[in-house]
mmCIF file of C-alpha atoms and ligand atoms in Angstrom:
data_model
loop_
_atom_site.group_PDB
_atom_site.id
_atom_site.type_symbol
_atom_site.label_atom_id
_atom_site.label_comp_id
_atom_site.label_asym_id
_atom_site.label_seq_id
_atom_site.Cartn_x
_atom_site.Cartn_y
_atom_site.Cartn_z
ATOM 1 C CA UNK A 1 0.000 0.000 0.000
ATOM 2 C CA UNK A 2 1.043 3.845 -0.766
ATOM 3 C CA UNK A 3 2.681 5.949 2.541
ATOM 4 C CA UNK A 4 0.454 8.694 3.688
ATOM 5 C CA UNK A 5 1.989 11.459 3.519
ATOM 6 C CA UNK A 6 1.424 14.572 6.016
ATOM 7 C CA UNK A 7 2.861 17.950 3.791
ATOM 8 C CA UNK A 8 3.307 20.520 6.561
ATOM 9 C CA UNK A 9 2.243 23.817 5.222
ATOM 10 C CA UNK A 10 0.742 22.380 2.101
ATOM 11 C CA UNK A 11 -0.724 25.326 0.971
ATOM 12 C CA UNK A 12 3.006 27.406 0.893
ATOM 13 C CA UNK A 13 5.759 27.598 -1.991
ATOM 14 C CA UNK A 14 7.478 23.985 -1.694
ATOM 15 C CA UNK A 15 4.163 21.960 0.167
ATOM 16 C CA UNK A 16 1.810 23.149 -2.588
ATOM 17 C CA UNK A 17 4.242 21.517 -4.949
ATOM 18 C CA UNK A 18 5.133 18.648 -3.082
ATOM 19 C CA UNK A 19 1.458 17.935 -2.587
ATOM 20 C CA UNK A 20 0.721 18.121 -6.452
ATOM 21 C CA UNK A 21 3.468 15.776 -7.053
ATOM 22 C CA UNK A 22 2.141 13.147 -5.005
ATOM 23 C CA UNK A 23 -1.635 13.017 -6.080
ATOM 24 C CA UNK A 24 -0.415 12.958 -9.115
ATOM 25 C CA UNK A 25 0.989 9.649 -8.743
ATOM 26 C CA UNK A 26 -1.401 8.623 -6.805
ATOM 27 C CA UNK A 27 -0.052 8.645 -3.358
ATOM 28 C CA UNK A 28 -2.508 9.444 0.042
ATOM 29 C CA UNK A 29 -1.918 12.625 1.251
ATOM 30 C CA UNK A 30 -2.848 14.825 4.566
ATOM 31 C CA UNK A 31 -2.915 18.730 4.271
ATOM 32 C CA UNK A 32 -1.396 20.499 7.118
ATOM 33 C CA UNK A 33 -1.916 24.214 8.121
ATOM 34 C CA UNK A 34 -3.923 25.993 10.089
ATOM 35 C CA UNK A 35 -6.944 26.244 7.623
ATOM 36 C CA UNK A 36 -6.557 21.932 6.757
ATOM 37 C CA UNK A 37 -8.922 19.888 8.501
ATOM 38 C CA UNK A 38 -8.181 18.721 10.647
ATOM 39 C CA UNK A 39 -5.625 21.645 11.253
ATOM 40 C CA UNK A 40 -1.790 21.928 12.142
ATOM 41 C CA UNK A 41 -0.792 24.774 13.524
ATOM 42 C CA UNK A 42 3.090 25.309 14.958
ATOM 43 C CA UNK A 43 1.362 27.152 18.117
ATOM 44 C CA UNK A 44 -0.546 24.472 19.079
ATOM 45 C CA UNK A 45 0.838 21.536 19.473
ATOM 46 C CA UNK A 46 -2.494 19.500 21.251
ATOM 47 C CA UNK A 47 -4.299 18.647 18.404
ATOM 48 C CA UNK A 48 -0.734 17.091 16.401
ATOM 49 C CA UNK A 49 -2.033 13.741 17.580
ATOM 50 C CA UNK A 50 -5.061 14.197 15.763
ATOM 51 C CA UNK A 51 -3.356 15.313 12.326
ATOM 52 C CA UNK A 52 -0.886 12.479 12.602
ATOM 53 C CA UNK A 53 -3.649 9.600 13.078
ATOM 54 C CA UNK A 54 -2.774 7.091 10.044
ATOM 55 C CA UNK A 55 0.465 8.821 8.811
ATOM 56 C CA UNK A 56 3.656 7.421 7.732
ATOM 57 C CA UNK A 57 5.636 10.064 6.673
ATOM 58 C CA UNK A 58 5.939 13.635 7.062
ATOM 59 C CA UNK A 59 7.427 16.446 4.777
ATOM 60 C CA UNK A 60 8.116 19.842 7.613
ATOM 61 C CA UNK A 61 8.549 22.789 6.446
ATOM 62 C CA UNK A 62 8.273 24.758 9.565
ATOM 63 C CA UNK A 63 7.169 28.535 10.025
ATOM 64 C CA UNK A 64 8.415 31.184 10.080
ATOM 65 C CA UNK A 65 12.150 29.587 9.786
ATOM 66 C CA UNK A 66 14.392 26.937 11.962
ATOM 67 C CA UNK A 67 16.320 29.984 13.148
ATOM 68 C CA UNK A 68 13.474 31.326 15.085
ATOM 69 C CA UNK A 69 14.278 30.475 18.845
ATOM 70 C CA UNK A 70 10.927 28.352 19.343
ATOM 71 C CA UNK A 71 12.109 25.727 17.010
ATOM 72 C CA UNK A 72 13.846 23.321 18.452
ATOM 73 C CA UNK A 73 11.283 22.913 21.178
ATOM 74 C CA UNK A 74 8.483 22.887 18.277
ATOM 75 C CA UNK A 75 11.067 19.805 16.275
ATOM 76 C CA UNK A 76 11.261 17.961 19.314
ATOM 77 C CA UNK A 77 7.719 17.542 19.914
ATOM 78 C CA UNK A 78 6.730 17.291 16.810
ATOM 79 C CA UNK A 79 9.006 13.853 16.811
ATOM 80 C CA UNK A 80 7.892 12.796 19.888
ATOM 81 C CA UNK A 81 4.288 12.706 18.529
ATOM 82 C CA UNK A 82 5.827 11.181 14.869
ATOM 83 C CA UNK A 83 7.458 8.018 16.986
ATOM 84 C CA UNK A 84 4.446 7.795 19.215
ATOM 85 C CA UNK A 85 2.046 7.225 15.879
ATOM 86 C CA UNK A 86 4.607 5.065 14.770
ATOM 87 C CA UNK A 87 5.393 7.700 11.672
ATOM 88 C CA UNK A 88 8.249 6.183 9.024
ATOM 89 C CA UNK A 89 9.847 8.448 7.710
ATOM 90 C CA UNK A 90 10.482 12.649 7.734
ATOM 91 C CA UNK A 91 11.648 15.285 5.373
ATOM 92 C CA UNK A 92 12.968 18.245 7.001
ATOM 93 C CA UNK A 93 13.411 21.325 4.620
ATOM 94 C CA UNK A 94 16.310 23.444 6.548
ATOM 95 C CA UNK A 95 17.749 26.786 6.042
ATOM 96 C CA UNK A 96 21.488 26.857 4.897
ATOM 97 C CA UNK A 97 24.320 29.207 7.203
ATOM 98 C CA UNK A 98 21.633 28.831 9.999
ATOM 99 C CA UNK A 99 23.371 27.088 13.263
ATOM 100 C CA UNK A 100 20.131 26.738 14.687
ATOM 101 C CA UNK A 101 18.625 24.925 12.054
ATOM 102 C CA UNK A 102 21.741 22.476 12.235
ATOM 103 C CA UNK A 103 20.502 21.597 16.048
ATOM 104 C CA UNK A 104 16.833 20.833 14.536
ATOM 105 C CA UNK A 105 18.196 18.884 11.532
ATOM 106 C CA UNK A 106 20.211 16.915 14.709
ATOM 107 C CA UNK A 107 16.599 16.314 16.179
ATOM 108 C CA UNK A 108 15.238 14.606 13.284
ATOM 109 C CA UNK A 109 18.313 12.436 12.278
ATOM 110 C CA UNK A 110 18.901 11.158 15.747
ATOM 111 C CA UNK A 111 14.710 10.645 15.716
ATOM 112 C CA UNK A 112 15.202 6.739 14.992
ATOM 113 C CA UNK A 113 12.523 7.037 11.779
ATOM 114 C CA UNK A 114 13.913 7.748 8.616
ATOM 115 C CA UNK A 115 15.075 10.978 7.238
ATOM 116 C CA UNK A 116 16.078 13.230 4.698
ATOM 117 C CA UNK A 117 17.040 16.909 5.278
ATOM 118 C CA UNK A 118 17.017 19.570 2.504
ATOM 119 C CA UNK A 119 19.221 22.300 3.710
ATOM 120 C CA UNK A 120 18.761 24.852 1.350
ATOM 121 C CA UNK A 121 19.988 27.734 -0.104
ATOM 122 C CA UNK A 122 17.383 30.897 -0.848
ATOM 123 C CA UNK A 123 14.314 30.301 -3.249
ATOM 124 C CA UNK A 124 14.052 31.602 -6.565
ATOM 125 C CA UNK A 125 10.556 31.647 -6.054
ATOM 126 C CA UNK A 126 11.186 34.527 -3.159
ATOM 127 C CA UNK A 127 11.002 36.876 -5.952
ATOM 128 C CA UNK A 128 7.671 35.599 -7.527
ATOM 129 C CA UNK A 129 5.663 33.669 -4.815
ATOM 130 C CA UNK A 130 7.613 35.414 -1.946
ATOM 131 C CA UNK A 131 8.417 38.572 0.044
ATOM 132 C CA UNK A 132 10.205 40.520 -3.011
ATOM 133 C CA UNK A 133 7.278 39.813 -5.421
ATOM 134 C CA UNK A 134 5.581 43.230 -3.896
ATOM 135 C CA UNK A 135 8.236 45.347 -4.189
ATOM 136 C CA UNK A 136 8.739 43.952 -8.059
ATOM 137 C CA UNK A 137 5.085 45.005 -8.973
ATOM 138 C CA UNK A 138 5.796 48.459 -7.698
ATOM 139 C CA UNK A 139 8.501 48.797 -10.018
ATOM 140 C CA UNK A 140 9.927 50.229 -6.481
ATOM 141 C CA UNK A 141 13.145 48.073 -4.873
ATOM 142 C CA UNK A 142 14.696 49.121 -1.332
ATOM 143 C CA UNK A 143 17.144 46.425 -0.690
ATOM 144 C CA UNK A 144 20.121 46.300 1.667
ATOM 145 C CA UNK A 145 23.412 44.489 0.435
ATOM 146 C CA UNK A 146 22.881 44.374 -2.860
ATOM 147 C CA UNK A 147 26.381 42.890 -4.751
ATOM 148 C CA UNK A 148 25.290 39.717 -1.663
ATOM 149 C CA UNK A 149 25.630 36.762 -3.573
ATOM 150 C CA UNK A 150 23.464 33.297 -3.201
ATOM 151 C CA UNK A 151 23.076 30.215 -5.175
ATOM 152 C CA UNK A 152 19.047 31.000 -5.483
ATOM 153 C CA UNK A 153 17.259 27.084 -5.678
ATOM 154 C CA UNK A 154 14.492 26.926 -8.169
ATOM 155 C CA UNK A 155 10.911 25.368 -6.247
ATOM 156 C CA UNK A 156 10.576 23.011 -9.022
ATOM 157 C CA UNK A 157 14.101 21.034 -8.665
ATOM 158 C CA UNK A 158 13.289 21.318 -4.764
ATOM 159 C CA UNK A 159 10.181 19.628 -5.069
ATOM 160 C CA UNK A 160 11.122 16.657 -7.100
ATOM 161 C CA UNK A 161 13.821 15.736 -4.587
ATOM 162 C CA UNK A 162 11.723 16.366 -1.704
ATOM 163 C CA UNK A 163 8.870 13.779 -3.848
ATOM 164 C CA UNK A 164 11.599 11.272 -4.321
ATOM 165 C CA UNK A 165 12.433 11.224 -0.802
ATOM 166 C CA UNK A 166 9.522 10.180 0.088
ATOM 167 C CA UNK A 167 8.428 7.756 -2.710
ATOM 168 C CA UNK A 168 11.734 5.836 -3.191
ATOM 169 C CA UNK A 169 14.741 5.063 -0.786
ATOM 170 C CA UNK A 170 17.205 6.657 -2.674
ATOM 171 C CA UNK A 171 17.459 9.659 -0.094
ATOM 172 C CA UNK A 172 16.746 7.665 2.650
ATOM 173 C CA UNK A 173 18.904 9.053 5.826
ATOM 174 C CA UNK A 174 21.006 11.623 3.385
ATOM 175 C CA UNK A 175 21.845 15.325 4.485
ATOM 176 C CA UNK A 176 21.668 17.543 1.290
ATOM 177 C CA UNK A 177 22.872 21.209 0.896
ATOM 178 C CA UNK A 178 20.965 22.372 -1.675
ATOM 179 C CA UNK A 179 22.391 25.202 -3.934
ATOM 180 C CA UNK A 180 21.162 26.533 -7.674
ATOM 181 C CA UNK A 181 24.474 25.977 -10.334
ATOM 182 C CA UNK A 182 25.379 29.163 -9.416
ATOM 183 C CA UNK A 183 25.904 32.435 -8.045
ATOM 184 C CA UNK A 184 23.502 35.443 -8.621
ATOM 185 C CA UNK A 185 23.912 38.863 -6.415
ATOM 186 C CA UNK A 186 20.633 40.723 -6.074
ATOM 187 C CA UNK A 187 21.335 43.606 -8.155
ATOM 188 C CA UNK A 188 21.814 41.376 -10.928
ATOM 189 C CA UNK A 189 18.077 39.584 -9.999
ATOM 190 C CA UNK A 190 16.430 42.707 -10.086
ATOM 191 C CA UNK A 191 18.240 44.068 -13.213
ATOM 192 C CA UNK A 192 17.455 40.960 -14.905
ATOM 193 C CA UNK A 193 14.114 40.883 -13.946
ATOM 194 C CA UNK A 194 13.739 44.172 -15.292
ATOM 195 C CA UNK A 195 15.119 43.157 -18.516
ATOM 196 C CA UNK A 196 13.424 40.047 -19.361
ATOM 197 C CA UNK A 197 9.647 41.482 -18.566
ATOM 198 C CA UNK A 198 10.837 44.559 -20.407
ATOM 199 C CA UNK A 199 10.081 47.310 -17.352
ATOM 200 C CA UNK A 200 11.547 49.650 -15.246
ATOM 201 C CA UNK A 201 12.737 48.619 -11.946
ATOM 202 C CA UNK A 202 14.047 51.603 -9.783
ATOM 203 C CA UNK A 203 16.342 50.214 -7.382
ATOM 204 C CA UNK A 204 17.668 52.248 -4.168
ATOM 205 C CA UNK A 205 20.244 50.352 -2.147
ATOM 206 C CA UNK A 206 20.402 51.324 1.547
ATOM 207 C CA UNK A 207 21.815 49.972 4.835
ATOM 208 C CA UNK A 208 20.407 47.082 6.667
ATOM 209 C CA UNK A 209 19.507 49.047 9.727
ATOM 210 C CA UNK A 210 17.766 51.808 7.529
ATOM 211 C CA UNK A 211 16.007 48.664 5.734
ATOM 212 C CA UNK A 212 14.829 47.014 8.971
ATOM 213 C CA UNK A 213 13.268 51.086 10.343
ATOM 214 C CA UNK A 214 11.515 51.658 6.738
ATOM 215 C CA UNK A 215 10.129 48.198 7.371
ATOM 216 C CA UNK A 216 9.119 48.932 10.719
ATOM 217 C CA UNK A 217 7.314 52.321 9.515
ATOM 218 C CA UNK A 218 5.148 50.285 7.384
ATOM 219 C CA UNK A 219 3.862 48.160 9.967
ATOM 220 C CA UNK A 220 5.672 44.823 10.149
ATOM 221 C CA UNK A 221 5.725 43.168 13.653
ATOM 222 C CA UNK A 222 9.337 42.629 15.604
ATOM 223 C CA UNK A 223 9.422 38.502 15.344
ATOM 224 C CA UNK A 224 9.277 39.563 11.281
ATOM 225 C CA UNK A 225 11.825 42.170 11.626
ATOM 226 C CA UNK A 226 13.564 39.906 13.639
ATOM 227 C CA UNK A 227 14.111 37.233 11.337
ATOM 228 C CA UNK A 228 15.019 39.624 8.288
ATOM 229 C CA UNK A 229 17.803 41.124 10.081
ATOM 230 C CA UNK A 230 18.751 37.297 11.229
ATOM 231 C CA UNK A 231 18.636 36.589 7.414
ATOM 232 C CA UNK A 232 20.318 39.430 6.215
ATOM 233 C CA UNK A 233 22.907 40.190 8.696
ATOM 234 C CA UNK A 234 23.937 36.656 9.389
ATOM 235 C CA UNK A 235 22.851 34.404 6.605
ATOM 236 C CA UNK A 236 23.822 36.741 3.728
ATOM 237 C CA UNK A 237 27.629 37.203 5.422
ATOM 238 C CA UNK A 238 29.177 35.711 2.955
ATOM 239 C CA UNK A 239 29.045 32.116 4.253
ATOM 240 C CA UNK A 240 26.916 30.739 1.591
ATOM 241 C CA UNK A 241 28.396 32.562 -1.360
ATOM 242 C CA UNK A 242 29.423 28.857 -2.839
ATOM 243 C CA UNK A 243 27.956 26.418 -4.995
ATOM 244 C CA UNK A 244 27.669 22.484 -4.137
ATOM 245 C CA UNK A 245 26.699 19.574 -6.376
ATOM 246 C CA UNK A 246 24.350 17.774 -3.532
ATOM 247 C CA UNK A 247 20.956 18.978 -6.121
ATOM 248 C CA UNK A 248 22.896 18.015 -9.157
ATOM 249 C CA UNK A 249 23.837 14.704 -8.191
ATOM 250 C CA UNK A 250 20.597 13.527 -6.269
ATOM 251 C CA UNK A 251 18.248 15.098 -9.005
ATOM 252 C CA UNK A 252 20.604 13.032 -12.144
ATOM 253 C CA UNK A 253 20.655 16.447 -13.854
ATOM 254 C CA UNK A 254 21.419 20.376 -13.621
ATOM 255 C CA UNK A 255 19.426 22.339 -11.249
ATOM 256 C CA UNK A 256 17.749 25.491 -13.051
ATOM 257 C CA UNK A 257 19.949 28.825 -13.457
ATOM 258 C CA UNK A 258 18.593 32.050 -12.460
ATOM 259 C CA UNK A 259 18.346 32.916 -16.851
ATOM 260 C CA UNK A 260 16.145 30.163 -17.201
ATOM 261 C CA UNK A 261 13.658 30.944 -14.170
ATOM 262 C CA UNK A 262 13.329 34.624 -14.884
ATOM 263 C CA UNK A 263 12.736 33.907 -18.521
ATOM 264 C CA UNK A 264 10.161 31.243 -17.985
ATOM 265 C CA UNK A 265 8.655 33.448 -15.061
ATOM 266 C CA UNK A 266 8.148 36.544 -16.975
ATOM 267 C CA UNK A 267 6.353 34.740 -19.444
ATOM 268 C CA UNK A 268 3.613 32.991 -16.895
ATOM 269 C CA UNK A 269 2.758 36.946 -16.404
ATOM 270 C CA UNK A 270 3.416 37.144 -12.466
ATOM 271 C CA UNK A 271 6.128 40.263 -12.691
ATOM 272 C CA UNK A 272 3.717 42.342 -15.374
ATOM 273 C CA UNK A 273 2.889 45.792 -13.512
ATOM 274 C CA UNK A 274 -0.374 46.992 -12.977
ATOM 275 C CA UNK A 275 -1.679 49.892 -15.252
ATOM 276 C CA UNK A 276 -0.747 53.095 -12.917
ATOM 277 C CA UNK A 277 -3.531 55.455 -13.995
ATOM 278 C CA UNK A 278 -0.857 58.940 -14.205
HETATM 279 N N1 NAP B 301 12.409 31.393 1.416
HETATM 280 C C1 NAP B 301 13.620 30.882 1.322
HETATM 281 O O1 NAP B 301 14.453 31.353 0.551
HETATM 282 C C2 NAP B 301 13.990 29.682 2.174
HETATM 283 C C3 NAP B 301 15.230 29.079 2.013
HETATM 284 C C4 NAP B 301 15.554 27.952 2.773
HETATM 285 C C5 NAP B 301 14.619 27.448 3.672
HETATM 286 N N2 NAP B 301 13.412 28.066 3.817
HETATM 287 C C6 NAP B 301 12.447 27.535 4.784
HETATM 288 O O2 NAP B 301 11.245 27.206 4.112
HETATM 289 C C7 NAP B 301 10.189 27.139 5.091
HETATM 290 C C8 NAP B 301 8.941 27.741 4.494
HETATM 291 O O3 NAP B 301 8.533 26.916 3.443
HETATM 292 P P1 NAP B 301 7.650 27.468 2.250
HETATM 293 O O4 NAP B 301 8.330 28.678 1.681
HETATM 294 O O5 NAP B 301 7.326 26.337 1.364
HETATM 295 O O6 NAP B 301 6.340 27.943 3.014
HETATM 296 P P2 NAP B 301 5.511 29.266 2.758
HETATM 297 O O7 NAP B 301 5.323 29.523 1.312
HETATM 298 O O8 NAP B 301 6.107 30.316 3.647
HETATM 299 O O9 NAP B 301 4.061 28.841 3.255
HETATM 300 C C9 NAP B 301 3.616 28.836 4.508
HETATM 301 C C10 NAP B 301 2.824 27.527 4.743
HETATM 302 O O10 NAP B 301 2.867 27.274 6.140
HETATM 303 C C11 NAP B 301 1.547 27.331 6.673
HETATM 304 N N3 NAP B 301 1.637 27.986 7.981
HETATM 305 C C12 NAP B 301 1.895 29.292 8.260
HETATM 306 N N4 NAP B 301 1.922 29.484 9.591
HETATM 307 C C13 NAP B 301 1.672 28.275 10.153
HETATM 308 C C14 NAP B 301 1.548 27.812 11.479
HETATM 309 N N5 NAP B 301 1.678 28.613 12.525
HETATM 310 N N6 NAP B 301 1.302 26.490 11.688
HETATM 311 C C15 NAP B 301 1.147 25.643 10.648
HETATM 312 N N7 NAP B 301 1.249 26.016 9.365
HETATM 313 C C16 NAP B 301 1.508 27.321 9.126
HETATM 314 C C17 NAP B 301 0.709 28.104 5.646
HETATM 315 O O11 NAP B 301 -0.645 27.700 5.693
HETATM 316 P P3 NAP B 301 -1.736 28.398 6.663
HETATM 317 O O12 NAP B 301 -1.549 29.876 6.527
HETATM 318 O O13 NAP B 301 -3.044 27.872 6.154
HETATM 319 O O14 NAP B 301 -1.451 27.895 8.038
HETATM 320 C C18 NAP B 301 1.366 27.638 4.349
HETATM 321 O O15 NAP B 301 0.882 26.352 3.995
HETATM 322 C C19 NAP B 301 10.708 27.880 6.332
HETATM 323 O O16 NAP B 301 11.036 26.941 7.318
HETATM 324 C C20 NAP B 301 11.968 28.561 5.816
HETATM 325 O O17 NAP B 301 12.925 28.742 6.806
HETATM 326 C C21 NAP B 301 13.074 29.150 3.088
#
């Protein structure tokens, strides 16, 4: 018989497509978030024995990110409840650069069940599905360290190797770093982007501490503020400005280059600008 398979926040950028993958085949599958029924949510951890009933395996992706310092409590129960309902197997999706993450990741592989953790570098899909998408409509980019490099990860090569690790063995109990074939700095995304949908993109560069107060003026709460500078002062130091095979040689072929995504994105529509009536 085909694994059940609980997709922790089904309804975001790598569950939605992790959760397509497997109905498509044919495989059982339980939503999870706080609007799936019945629901998952990270705050309340009561009803988990509920959403686990009949489940043998588990894709987390876990909110807001494995840096946040209620994490590693938030892992650890959530594998206590997993061994309890006598749960297979888990896929962890991890942040790389984060030392906290690491200490989660630790949770799961020392959890007895099965694993595979995807430690990986930042989304391409921030820029369509994600925080920067808003920004990109407005034709309107404040962005702090701008020549930071990162070897984005396209959703779509994420997503099959998350599917195969939980429909095959072949990533059973392997650690992957995840990285896109190579390095892209964020002036040239946003130049790019400007290019390929054929629009201006004004783009003002400021300091991170600037950032974080123009943020704050428009309303976003601390935890969120939080975790940007986390991400930008300590994840984009420099420590992931390097490419690994890991996605290459699990996936049998290249991962997707930035040139490829942007193209193929500007053509689904997502980056065209409203009509601004002058
Ligand atoms: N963005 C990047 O570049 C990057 C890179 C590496 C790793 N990551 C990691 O990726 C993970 C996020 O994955 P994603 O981008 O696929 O998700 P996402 O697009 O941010 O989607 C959020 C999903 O989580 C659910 N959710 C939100 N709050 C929840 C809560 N309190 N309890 C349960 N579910 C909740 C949402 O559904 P409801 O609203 O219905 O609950 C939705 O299904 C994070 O752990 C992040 O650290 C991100």
């Amino acid at each position: 018989m085909k694994p059940k398979t609980l997709i922790i926040g089904s309804s975001g950028k790598t569950g939605s497509r992790i959760l397509s993958k497997l109905k498509q085949a044919g495989y059982p599958v339980q939503l999870g978030s706080r609007k799936a029924e019945p629901s998952f949510d990270w705050e309340n951890p009561e009803n988990w024995e509920e959403t686990l009933q009949g489940i043998d395996q588990v894709y987390i992706s876990f909110q807001p990110d494995l840096a946040v310092p209620s994490s590693l409590k938030a892992i650890q129960s959530l594998v206590q409840v997993c061994q309890k309902n006598k749960v297979k197997r888990l896929v962890l999706l991890s942040g790389r650069g984060e030392p906290e993450a690491k200490v989660c990741e630790q949770v799961v592989q020392n959890s007895g069940l099965e694993w595979t953790i995807l430690r990986s570098s930042w989304f391409l899909q921030n820029f369509s599905e994600g925080m920067f998408l808003e920004p990109i409509l407005e034709g309107k980019v404040l962005f702090p360290k701008v020549a930071a490099k990162e070897p984005f990860v396209d959703l779509d090569d994420l997503s099959e190797l998350a599917f195969a690790s939980l429909v095959t063995d072949k990533h059973k109990n392997k650690l992957y770093e995840l990285t896109g074939p190579e390095l892209v700095s964020f002036k040239d995304v946003f130049n790019t982007i400007a290019e390929v949908t054929n629009q201006s993109i004004e783009f003002e560069e400021l300091p991170l501490d600037d950032y974080l107060l123009t943020l704050k003026e428009f309303g976003l709460p601390e935890d969120v503020l939080w975790l940007i500078d986390y991400l930008f002062r300590t994840v984009l130091d420099g420590r992931n400005e390097s490419v690994v095979s890991d996605l290459e040689l699990a996936l049998g072929r290249k991962p997707k280059d930035f040139q490829t995504y942007a193209k193929e994105t500007a053509k689904s529509g997502i980056w065209k600008m409203p009509e601004r009536v002058s």
